[in-house]
CSV table of C-alpha atoms in Angstrom, one decimal:
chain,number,residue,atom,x,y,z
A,1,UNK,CA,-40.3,60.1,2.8
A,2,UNK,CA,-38.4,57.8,0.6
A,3,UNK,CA,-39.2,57.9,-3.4
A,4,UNK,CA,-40.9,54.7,-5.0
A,5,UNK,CA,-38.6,54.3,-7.0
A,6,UNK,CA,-35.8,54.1,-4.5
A,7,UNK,CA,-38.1,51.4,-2.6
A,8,UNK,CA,-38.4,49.5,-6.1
A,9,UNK,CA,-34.6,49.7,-6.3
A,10,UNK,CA,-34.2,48.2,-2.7
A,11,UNK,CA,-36.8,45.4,-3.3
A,12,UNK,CA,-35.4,44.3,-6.6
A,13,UNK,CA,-31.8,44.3,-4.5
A,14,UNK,CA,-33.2,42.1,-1.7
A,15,UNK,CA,-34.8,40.1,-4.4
A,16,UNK,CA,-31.3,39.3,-6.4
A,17,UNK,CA,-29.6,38.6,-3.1
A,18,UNK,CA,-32.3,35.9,-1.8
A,19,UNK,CA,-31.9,34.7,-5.1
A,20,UNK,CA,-27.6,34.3,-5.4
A,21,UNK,CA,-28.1,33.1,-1.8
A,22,UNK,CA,-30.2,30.5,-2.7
A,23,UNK,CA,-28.8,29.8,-5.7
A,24,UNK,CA,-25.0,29.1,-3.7
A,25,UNK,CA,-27.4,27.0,-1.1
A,26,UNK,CA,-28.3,24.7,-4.5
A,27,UNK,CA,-24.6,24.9,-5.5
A,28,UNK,CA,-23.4,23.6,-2.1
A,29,UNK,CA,-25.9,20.6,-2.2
A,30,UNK,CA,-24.9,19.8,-5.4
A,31,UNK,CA,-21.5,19.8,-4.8
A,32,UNK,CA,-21.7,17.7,-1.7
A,33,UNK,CA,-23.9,15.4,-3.7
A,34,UNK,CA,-20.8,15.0,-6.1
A,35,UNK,CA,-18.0,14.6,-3.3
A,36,UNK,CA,-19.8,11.6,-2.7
A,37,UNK,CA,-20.6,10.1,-5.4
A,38,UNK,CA,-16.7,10.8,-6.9
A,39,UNK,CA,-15.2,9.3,-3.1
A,40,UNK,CA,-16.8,6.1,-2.9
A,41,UNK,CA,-15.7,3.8,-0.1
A,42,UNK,CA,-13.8,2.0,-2.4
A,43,UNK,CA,-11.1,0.5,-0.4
A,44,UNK,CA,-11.9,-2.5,2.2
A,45,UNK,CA,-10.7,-2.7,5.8
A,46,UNK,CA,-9.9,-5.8,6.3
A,47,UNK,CA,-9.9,-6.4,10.7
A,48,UNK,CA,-7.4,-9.2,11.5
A,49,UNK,CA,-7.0,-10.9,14.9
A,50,UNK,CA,-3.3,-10.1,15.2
A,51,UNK,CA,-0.5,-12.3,15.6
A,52,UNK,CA,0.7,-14.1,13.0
A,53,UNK,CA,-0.7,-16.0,9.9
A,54,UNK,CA,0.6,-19.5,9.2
A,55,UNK,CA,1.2,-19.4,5.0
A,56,UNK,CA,2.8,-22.3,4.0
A,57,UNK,CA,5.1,-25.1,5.3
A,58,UNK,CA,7.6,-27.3,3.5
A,59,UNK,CA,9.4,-30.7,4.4
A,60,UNK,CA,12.2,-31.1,3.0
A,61,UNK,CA,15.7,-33.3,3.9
A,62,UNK,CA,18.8,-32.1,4.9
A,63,UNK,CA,22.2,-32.6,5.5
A,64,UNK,CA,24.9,-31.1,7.5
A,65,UNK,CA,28.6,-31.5,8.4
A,66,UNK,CA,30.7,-30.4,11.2
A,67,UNK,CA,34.9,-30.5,11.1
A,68,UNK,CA,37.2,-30.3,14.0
A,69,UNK,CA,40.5,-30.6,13.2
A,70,UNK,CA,44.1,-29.5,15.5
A,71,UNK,CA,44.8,-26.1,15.7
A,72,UNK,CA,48.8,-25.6,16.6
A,73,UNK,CA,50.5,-22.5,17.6
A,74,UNK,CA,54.1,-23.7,16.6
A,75,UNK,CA,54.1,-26.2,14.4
A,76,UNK,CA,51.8,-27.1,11.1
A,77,UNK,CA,48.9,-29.0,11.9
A,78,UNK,CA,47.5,-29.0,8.5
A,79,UNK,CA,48.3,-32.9,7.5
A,80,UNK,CA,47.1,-34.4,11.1
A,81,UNK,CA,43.7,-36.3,10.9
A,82,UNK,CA,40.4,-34.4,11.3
A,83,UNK,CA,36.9,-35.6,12.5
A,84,UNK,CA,33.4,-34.9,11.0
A,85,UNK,CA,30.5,-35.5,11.5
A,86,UNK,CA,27.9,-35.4,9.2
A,87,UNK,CA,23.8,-35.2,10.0
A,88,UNK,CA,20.8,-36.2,8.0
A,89,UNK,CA,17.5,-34.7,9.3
A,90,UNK,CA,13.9,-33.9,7.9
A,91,UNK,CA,13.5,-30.4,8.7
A,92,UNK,CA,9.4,-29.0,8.7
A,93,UNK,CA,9.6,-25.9,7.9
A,94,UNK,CA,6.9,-23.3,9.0
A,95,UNK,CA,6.5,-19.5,7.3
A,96,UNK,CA,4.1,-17.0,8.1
A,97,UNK,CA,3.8,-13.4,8.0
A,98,UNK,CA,2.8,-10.7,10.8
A,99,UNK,CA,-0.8,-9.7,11.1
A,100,UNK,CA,-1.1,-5.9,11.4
A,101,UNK,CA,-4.2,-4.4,13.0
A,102,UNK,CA,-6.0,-4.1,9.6
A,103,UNK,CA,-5.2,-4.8,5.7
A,104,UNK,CA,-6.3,-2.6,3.2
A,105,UNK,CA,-7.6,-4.3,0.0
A,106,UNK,CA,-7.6,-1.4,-2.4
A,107,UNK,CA,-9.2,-1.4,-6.3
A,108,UNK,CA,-6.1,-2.1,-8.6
A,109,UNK,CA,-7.3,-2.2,-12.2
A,110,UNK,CA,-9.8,-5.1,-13.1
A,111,UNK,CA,-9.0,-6.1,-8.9
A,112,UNK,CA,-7.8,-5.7,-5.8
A,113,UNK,CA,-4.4,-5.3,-4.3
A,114,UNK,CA,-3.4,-6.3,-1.2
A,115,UNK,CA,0.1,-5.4,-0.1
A,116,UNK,CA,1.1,-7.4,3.2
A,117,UNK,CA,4.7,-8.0,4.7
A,118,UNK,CA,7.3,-10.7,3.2
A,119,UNK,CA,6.8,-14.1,4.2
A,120,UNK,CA,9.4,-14.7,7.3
A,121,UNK,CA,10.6,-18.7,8.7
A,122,UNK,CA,9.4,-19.3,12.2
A,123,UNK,CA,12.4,-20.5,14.1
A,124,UNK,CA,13.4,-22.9,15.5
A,125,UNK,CA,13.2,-24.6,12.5
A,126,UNK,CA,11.5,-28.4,14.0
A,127,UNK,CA,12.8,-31.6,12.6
A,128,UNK,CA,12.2,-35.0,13.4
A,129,UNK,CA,14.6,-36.6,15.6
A,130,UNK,CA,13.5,-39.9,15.0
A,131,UNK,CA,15.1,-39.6,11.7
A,132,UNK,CA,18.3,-38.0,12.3
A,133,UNK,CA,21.0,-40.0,11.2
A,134,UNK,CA,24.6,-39.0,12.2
A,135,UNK,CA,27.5,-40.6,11.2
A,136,UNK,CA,31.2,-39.2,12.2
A,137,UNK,CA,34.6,-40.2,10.2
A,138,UNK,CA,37.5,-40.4,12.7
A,139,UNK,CA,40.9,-42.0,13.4
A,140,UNK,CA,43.5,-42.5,15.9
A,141,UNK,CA,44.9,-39.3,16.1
A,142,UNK,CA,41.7,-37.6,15.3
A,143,UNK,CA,40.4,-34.8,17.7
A,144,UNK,CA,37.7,-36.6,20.0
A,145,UNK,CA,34.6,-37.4,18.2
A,146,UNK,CA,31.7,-37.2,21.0
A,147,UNK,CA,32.8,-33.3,21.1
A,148,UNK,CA,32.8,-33.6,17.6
A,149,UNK,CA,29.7,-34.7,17.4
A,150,UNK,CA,27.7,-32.6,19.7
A,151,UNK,CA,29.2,-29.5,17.8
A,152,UNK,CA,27.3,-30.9,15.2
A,153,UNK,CA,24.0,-31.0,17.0
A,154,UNK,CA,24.4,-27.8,18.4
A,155,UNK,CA,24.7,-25.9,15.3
A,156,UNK,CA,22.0,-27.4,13.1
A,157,UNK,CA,19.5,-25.2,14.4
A,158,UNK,CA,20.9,-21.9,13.5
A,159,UNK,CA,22.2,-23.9,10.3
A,160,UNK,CA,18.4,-24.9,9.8
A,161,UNK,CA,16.9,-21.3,10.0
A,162,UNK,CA,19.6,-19.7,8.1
A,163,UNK,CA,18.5,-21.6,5.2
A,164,UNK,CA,15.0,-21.8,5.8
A,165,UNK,CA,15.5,-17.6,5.4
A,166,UNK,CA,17.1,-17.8,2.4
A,167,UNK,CA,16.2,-16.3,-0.8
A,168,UNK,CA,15.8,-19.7,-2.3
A,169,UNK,CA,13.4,-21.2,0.1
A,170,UNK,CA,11.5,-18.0,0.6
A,171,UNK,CA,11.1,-17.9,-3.1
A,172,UNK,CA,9.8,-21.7,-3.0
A,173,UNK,CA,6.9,-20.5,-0.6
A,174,UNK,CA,5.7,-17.4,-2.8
A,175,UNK,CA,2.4,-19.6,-4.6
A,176,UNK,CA,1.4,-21.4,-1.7
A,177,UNK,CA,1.7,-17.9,0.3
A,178,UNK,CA,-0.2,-15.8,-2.3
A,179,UNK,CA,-2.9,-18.7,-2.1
A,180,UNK,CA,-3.4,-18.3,1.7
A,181,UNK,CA,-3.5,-14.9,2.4
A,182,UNK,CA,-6.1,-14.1,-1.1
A,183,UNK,CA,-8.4,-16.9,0.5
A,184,UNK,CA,-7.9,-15.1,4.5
A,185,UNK,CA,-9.3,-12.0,2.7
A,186,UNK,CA,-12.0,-13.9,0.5
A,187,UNK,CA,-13.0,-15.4,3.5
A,188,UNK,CA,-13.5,-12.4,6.0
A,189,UNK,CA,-15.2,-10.3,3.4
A,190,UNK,CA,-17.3,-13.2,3.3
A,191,UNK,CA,-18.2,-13.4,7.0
A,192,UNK,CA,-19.2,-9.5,6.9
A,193,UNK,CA,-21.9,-10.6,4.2
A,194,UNK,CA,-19.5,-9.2,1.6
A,195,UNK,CA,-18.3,-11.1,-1.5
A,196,UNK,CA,-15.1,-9.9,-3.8
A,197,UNK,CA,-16.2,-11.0,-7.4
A,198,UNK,CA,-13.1,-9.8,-8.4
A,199,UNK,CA,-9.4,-11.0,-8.5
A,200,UNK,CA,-7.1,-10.4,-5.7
A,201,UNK,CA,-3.2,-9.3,-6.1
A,202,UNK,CA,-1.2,-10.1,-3.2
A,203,UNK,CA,2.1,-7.9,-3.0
A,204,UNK,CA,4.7,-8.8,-0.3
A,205,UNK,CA,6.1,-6.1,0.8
A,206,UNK,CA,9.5,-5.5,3.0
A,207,UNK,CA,13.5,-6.4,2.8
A,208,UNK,CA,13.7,-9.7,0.0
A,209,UNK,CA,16.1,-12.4,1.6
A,210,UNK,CA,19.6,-12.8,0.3
């Protein structure tokens, strides 16, 4: 037969553990009480369709010349007449950016940022034919100036998109960009019965023109 006092010793034990046990249960709950108070969901998904989204567009006239003149293997050709032709056009251009599956508008200070990619031209770049004015200097001894002036026509297009990529017009498009793709994200949070009270930041992110 066991002593009392032994049984007293074991009780007591049993009593201490039940105790540190539930104790660590209270801990536990607490601490999974605090994981989620300190990991809010904070940052918004923001679903887009895909494709592209249209950002901004710009009008804007240009001009463009094309120069043929005689190329000679023996002799120098350099003083013989040449033939240009030069083009007037309005060219519309269109820039968007790509639409990934979702866009993360995370808390950035006093408001959101929002990093999407850089604004790219959509090419072709369109322009009104309707408009186009060409006009071709030639002379008698003058390489043709039909071929002359097809060249012409055939090059403004990737004459038009190089420039529409540039760093210049890219640049040009940044405000009216910013503007669209803050109100594409005001507006979805709005259809999902959500409302952002507080200032977006758009960041365009990727390779800057040259």
């Amino acid at each position: 037969m066991k002593h009392p006092t032994s049984l007293a010793l074991g009780a007591a034990a049993v009593a201490v553990a039940i105790g540190i046990w539930h104790q660590w249960d209270r801990l536990g709950a607490t601490l999974e009480q605090s994981i989620d108070i300190l990991d809010p969901a904070r940052v918004q998904l923001i679903r887009t369709p895909g494709g592209f989204l249209q950002v901004s567009e710009m009008r804007k006239v240009e001009e463009f010349a094309w120069q043929t003149s005689w190329d000679c293997p023996v002799v120098d050709c350099s003083n013989l007449p040449r033939t240009v032709s030069r083009i007037r056009v309005t060219a519309h251009y269109v820039y968007r950016i790509p639409l990934a599956s979702e866009w993360r508008l995370e808390p950035d200070g006093d408001g959101y940022r929002l990093v999407v990619p850089q604004v790219q031209v959509q090419a072709p770049v369109a322009f009104d034919t309707r408009s186009a004015e060409i006009a071709t200097s030639s002379s008698l001894f003058a390489p043709a100036a039909s071929a002359n002036r097809d060249k012409v026509l055939r090059h403004l297009g990737p004459e038009l998109a190089q420039r529409g990529a540039s760093a210049p017009y890219v640049d040009a498009q940044q405000r009216a960009a910013e503007s669209t793709v803050r109100e594409f994200a005001q507006k979805w949070m709005r259809e999902q019965g959500k409302v952002l009270r507080k200032p977006v930041r758009v960041v365009f992110q990727g390779p800057h023109p040259a």
